[in-house]
CSV table of C-alpha atoms in Angstrom, one decimal:
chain,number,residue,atom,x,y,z
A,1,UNK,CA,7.9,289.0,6.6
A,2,UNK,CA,4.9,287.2,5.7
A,3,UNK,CA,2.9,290.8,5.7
A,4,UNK,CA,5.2,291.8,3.2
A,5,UNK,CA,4.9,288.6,1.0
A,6,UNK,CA,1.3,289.5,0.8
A,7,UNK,CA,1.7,292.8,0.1
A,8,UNK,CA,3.5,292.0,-2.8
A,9,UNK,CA,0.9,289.4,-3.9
A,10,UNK,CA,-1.8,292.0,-3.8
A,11,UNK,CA,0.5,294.5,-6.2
A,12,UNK,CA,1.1,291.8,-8.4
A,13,UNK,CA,-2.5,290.8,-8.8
A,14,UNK,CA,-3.6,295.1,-8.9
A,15,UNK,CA,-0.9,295.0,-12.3
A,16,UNK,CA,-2.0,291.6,-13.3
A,17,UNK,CA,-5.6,293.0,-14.3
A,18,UNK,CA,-4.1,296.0,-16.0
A,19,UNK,CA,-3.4,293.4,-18.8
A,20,UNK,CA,-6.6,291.3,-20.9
A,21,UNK,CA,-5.7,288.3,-19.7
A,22,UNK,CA,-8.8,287.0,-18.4
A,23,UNK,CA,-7.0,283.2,-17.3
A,24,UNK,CA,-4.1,284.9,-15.7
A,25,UNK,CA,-7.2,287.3,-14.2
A,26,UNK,CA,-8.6,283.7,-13.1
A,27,UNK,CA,-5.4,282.1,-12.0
A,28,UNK,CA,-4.3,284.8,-9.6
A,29,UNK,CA,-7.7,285.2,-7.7
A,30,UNK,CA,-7.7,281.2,-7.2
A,31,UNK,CA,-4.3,281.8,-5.7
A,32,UNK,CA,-5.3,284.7,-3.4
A,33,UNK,CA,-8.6,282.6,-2.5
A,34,UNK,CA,-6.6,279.3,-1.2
A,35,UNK,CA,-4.2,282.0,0.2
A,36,UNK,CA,-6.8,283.2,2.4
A,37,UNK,CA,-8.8,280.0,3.2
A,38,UNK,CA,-5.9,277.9,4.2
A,39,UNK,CA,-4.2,280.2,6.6
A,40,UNK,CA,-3.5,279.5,10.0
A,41,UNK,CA,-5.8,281.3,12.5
A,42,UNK,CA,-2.8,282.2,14.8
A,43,UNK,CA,-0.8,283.7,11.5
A,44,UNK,CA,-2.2,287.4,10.9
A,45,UNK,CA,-2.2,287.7,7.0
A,46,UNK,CA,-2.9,291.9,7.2
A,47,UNK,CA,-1.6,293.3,10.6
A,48,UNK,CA,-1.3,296.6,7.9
A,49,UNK,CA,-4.3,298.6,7.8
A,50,UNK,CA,-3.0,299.8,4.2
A,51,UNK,CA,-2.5,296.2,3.4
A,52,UNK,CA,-6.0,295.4,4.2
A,53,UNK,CA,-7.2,298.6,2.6
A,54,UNK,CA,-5.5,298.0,-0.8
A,55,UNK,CA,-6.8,294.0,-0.8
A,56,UNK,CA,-10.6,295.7,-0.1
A,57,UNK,CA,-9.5,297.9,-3.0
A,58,UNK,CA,-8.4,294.6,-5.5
A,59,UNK,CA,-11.3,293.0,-4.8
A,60,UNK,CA,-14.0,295.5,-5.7
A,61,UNK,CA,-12.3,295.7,-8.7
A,62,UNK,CA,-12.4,292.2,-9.9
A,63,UNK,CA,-16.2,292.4,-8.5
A,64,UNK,CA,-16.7,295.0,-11.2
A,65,UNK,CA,-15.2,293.1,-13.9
A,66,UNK,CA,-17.2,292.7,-16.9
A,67,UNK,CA,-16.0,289.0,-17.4
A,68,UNK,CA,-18.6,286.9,-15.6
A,69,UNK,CA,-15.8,284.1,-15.0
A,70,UNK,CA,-13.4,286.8,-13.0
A,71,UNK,CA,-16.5,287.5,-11.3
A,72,UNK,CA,-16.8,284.5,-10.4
A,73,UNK,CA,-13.1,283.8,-9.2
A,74,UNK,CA,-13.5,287.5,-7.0
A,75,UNK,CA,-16.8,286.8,-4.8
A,76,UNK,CA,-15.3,283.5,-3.9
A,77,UNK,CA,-12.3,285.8,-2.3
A,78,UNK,CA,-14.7,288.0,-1.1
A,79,UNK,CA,-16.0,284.8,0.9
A,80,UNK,CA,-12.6,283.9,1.6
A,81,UNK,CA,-11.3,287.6,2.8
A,82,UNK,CA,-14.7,287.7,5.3
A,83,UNK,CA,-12.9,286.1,8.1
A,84,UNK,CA,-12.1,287.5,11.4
A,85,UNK,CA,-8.9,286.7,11.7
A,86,UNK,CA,-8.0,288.3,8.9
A,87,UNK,CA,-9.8,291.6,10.0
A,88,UNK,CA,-9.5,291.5,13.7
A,89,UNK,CA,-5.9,293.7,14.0
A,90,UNK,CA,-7.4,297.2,14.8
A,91,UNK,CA,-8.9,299.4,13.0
A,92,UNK,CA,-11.5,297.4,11.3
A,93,UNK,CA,-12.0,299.5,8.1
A,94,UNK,CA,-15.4,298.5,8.4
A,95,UNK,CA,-16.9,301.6,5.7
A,96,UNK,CA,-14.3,299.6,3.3
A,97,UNK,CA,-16.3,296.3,4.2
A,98,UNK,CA,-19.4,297.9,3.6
A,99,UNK,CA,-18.9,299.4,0.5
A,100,UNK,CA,-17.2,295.8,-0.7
A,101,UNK,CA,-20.5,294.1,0.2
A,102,UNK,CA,-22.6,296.3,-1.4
A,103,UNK,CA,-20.6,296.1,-4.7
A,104,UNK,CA,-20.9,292.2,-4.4
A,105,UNK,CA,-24.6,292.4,-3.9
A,106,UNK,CA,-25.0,295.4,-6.6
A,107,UNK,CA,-23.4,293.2,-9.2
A,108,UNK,CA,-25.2,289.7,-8.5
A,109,UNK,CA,-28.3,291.9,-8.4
A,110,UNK,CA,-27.8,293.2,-11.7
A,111,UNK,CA,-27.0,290.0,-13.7
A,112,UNK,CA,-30.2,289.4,-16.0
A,113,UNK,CA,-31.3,286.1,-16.8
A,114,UNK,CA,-29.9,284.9,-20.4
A,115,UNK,CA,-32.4,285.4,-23.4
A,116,UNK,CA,-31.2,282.4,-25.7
A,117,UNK,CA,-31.7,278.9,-25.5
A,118,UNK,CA,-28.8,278.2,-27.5
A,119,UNK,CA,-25.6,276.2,-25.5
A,120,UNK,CA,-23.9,280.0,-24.4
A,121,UNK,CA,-26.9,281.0,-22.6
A,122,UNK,CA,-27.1,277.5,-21.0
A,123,UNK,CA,-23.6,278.0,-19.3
A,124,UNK,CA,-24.4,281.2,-18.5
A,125,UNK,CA,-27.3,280.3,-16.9
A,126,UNK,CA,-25.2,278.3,-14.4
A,127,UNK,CA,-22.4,280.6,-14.1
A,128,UNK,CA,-25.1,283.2,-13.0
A,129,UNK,CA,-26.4,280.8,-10.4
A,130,UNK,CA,-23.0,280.2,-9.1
A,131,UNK,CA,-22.3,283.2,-8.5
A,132,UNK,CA,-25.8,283.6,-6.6
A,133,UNK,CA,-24.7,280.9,-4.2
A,134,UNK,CA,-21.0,282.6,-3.8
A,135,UNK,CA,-22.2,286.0,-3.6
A,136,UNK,CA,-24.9,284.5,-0.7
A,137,UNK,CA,-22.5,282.7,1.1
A,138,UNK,CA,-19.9,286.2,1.1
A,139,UNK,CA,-23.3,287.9,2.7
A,140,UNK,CA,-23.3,285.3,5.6
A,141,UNK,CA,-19.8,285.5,6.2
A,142,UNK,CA,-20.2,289.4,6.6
A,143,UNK,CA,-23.2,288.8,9.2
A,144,UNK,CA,-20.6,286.2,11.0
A,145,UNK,CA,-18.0,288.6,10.9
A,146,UNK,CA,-20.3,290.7,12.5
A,147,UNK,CA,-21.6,288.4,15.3
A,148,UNK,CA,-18.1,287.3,15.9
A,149,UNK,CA,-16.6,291.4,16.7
A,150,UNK,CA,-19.4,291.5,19.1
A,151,UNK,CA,-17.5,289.9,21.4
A,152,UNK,CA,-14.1,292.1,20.8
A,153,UNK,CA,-14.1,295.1,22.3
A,154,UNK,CA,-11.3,296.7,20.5
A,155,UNK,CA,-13.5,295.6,17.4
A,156,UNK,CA,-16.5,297.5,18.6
A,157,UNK,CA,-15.8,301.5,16.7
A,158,UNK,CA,-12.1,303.0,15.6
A,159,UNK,CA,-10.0,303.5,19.0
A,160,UNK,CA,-8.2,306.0,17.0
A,161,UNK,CA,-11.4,308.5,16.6
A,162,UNK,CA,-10.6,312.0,17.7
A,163,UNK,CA,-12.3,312.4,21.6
A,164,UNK,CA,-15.6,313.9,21.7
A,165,UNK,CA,-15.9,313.4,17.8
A,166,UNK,CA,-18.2,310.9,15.9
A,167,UNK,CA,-17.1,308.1,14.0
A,168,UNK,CA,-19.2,306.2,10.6
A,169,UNK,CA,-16.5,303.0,11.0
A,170,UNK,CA,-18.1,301.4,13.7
A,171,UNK,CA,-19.1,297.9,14.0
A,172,UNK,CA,-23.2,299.2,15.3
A,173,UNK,CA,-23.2,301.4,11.8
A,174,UNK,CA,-21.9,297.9,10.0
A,175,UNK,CA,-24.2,295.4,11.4
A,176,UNK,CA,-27.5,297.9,10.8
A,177,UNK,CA,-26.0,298.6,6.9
A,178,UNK,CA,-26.3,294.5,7.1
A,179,UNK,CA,-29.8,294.2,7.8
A,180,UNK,CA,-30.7,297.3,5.5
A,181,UNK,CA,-28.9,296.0,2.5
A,182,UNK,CA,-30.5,292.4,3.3
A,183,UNK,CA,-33.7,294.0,3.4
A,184,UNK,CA,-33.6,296.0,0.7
A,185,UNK,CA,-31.6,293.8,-2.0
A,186,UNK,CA,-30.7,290.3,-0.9
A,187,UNK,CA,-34.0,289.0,0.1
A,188,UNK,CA,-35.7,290.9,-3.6
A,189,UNK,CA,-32.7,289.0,-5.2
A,190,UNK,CA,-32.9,285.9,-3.9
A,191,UNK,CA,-36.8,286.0,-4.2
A,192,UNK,CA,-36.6,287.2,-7.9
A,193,UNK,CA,-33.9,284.2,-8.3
A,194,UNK,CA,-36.3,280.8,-7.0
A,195,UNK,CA,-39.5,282.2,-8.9
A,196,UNK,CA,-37.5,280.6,-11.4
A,197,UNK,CA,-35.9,278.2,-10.7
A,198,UNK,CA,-35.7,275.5,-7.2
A,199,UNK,CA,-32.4,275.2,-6.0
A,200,UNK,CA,-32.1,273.6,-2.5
A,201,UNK,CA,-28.2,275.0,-1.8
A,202,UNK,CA,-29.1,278.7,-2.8
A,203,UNK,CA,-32.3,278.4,-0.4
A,204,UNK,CA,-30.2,276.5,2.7
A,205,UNK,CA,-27.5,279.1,2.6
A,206,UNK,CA,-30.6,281.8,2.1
A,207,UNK,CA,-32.1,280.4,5.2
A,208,UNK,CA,-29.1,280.4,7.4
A,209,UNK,CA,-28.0,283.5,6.8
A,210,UNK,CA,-31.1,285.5,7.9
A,211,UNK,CA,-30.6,283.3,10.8
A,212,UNK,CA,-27.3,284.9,11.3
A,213,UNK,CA,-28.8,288.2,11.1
A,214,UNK,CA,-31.1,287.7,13.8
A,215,UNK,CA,-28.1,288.2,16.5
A,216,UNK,CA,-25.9,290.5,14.4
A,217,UNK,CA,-28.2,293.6,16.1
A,218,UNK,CA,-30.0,292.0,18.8
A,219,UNK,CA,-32.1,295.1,20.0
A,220,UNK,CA,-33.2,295.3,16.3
A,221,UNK,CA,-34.8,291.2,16.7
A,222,UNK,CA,-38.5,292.0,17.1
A,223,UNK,CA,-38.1,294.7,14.2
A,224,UNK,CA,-36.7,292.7,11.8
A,225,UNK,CA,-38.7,290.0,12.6
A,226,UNK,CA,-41.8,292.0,12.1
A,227,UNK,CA,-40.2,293.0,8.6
A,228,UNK,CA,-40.0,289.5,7.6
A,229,UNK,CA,-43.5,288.8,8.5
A,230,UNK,CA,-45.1,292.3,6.6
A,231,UNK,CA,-45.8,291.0,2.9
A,232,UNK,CA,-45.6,287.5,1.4
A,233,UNK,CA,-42.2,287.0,2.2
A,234,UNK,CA,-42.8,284.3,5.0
A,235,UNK,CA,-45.4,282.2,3.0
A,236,UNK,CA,-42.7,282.1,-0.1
A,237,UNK,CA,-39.9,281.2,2.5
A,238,UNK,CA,-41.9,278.8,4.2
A,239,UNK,CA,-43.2,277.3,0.5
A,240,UNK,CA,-39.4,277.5,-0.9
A,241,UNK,CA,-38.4,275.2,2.4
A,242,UNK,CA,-41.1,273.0,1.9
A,243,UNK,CA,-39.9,272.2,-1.9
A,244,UNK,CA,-36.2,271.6,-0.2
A,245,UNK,CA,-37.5,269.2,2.0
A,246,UNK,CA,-39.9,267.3,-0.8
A,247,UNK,CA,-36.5,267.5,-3.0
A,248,UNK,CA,-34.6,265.5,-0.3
A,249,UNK,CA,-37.5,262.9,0.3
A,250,UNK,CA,-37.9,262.8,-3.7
A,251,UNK,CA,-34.0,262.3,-3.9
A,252,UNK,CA,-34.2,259.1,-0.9
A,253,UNK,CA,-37.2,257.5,-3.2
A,254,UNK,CA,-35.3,257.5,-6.6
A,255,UNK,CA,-32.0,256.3,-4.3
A,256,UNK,CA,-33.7,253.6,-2.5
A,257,UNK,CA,-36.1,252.4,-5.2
A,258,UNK,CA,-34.9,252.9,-8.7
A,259,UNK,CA,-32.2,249.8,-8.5
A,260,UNK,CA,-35.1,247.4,-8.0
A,261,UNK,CA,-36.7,248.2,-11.3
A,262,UNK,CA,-36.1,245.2,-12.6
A,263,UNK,CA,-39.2,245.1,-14.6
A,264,UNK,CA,-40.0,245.2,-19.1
A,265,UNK,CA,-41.9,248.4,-20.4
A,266,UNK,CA,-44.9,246.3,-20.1
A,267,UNK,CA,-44.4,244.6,-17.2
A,268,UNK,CA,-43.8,248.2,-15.5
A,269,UNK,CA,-47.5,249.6,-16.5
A,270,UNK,CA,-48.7,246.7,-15.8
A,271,UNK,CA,-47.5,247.3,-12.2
A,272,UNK,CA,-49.1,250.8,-12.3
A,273,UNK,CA,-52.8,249.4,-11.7
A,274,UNK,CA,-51.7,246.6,-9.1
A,275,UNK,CA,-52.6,247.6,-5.5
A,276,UNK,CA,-50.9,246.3,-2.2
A,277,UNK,CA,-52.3,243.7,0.1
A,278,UNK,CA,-54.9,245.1,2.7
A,279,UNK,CA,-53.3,246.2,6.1
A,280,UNK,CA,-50.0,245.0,4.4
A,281,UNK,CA,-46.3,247.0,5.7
A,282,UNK,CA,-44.4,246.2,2.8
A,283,UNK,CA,-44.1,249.5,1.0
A,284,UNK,CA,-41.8,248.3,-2.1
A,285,UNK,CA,-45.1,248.0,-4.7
A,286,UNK,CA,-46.1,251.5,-3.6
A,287,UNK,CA,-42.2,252.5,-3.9
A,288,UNK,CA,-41.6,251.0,-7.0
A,289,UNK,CA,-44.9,252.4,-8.3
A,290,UNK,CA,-43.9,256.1,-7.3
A,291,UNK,CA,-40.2,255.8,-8.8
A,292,UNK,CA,-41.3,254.1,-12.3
A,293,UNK,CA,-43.9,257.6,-12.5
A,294,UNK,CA,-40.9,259.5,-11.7
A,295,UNK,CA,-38.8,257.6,-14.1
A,296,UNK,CA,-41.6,258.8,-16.6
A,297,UNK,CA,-41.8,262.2,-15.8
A,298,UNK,CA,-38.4,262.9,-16.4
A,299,UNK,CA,-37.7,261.1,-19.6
A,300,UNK,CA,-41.0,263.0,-20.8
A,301,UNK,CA,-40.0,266.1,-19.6
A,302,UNK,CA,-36.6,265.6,-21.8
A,303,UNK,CA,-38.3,264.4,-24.9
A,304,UNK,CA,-37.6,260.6,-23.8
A,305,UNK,CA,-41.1,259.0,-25.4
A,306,UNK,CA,-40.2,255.9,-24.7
A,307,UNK,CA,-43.6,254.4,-23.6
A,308,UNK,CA,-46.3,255.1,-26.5
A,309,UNK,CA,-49.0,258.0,-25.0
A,310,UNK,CA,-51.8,256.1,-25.2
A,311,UNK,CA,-50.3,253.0,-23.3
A,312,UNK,CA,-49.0,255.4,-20.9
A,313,UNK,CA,-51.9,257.1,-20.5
A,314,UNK,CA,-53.9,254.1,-19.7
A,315,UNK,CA,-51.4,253.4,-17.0
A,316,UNK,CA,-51.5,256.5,-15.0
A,317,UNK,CA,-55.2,256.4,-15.3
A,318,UNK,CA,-55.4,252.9,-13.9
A,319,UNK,CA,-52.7,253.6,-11.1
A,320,UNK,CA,-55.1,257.0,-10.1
A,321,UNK,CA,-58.3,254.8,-10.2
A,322,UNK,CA,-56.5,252.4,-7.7
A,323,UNK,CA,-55.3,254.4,-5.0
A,324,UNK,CA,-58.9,256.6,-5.4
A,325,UNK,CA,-60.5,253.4,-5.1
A,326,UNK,CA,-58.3,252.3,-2.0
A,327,UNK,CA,-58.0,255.9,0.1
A,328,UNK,CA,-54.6,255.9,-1.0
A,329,UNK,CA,-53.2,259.6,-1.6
A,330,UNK,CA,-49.6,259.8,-3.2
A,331,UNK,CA,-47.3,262.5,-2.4
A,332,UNK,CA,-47.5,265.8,-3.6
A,333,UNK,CA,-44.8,265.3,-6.1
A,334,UNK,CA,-46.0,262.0,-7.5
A,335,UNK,CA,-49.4,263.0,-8.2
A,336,UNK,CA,-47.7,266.0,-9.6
A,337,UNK,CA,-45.8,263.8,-12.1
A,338,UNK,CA,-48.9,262.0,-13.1
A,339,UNK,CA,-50.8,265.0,-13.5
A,340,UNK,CA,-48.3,266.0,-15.8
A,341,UNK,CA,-48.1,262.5,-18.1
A,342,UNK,CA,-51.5,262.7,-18.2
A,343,UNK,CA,-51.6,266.4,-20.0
A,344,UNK,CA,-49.1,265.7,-22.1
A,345,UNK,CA,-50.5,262.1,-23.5
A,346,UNK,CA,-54.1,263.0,-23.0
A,347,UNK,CA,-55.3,263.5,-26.7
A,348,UNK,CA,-54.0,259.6,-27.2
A,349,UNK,CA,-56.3,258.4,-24.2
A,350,UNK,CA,-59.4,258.0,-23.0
A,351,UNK,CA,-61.4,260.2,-20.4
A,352,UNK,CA,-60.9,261.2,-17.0
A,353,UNK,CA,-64.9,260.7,-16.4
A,354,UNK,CA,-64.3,257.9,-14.1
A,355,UNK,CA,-61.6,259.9,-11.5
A,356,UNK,CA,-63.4,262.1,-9.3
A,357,UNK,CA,-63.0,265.6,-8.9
A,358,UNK,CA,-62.0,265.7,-5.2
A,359,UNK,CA,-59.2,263.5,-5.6
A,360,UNK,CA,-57.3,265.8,-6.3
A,361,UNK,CA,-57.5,268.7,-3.5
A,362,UNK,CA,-54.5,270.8,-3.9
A,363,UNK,CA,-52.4,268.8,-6.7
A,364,UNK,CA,-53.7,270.6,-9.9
A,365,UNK,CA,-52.4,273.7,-8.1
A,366,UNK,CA,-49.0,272.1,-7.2
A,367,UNK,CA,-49.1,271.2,-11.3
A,368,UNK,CA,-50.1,274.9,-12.5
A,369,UNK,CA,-46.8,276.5,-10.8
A,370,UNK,CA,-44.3,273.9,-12.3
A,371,UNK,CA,-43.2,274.6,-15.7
A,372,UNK,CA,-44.9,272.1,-17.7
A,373,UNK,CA,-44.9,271.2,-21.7
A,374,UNK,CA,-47.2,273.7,-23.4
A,375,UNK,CA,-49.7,270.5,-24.1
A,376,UNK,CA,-50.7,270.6,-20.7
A,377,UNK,CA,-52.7,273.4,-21.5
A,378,UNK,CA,-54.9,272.4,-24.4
A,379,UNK,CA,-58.9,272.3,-24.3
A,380,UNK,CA,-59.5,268.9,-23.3
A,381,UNK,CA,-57.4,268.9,-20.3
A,382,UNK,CA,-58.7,272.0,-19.1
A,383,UNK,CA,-62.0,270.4,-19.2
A,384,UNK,CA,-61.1,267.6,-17.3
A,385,UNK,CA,-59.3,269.7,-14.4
A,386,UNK,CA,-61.6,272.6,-14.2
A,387,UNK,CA,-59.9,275.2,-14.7
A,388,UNK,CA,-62.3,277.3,-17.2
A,389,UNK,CA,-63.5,274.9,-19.1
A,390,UNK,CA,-63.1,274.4,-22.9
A,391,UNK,CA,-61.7,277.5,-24.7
């Protein structure tokens, strides 16, 4: 009974695209998405090979739609339909799986970045990266789908292959299409993806699904191991993780320590040049010091000027000159952000004579591969940093 009910669901949503309706389009994946996410593991939702064929079918379709938002709605399915116990009734049409995967990847591959700035491209933007993190998470749920059949032997090739003939749908031919298509157009995309822009849950779903694929063909480890390593693919892995984790402890400063700013504009810069108490465990002044820079960085980077440049710039100069002066070294992303305030307010301020060069060891590179304001570049500053002098 129930495989007939969704039989008839996946009919009614093949003639629901015929029509341009892109809501109804929308409304009827949603459906077929909770359909497949909430049902009991003991309830087989396609014990119909044809069933689960036409579904396969549905889905590519709505993966090739040409409406980003349908798109959406489909990969999501995708992720939904990737579930083993909604494959495990044999055969597993696993060529059908492959060529569904492919056609998820294909089109999340082939999405280019919006050209205008204007409020469209802004919404595309994040429908785009959406559908990065659905069509990642889809990938991962193939590889478990993968890992999982291991342990099925009726899941292992087609037990209705013709003796002494060879068969393609086999779960061995799946997993090593998995780590070819992973190699050759998931990591490029995802890679392509975080050169412009950070996104922790894109890299955390990223990182545990080429964790997955280490046991989807365990004879194939030390090779695809060895893959990873050829190139710069670790460093930029290892880099992109680091930036997650900096995110996080960023995220635990501005939590913890942006309700105690309690302080006036000028009692806040003022606070930038103080310097804690010799052998002293109270952190807050440091805290507070860090989060207020933040605080600054971010209004500035959104055209928030709401401290004049040349007070400001006094005040990051000051707060520099104390830690130099006291061995203190700010994290990465603070000195970052004050790297950054200063660029932007430096034609207002006086010189950098006074801070000395090695204070800053690796931040100016930390600063050169964040997207900064275009002042950040002018002749003074580059003077100041060394980075080819005056031009």
């Amino acid at each position: 009974m129930l495989g007939r009910c969704i039989e008839s669901l996946v009919r009614s949503l093949h003639d629901v695209l015929q029509l341009s309706n892109v809501e109804l389009h929308k409304q009827g994946l949603l459906l077929f998405t909770e359909i497949l996410k909430r049902q009991p593991v003991e309830i087989k939702l396609f014990t119909n090979r044809g069933v689960c064929i036409e579904a396969i079918d549905l889905l590519m379709e709505t993966v090739n739609c040409p409406v980003l938002e349908v798109v959406l709605e489909a990969v999501r399915a995708v992720a939904a339909f990737l579930r083993k116990d909604h494959l495990s009734s044999p055969p597993v049409p696993y060529e059908e799986l492959q060529k569904l995967v492919e056609a998820v990847l294909k089109r999340c591959a082939d999405l280019s970045p919006p050209q205008s700035s204007k409020r469209h491209a802004v919404s595309q933007k994040l429908l785009q990266a959406q559908f990065l993190l659905n069509t990642l998470e889809s990938f991962r749920n193939a590889c478990r789908l993968a890992v999982e059949f291991q342990s099925d032997p009726m899941a292992q090739e087609n037990p209705f292959t013709a003796p002494n003939s060879e068969s393609k749908d086999t779960l061995n031919n799946f997993s090593k299409f998995l780590l070819r298509i992973c190699d050759s157009l998931c990591i490029p995309m995802v890679m392509n993806y975080l050169e412009r822009a950070v996104s922790p849950s894109v890299m955390e779903v990223f990182i545990s699904t080429l964790n997955t694929l280490f046991t989807v063909v365990p004879n194939m480890r030390n090779k695809f191991s060895k893959k990873l390593g050829m190139g710069t693919f670790l460093i930029t892995a290892c880099l992109l993780t680091n930036v997650l984790f900096l995110e996080q402890e960023m995220s635990e400063l501005l939590q913890k320590g942006l309700p105690q700013l309690n302080y006036t504009i000028a009692e806040s810069l003022l606070l930038l040049a103080e310097t804690p108490e010799p052998f002293s465990l109270d952190q807050s002044l440091c805290s507070h010091q860090h989060c207020f820079i933040l605080l600054l960085y971010f209004a500035y980077t959104h055209g928030d000027r709401f401290v004049p440049e040349a007070e400001l710039f006094l005040a990051i100069r000051n707060f520099l000159l104390s830690a130099q002066d006291h061995g203190d070294c700010p994290p990465a992303y603070v000195l970052r952000a004050a790297l950054y305030l200063l660029a932007v307010c430096q034609d207002k301020g006086k010189t950098l004579d006074l801070v000395k060069e090695d204070f800053f060891p690796t931040s100016w590179t930390l600063f050169v591969e964040t997207e900064v304001s275009p002042h950040s570049h002018q002749p003074s500053c580059r003077k100041y940093f060394d980075i080819g002098g005056e031009q």
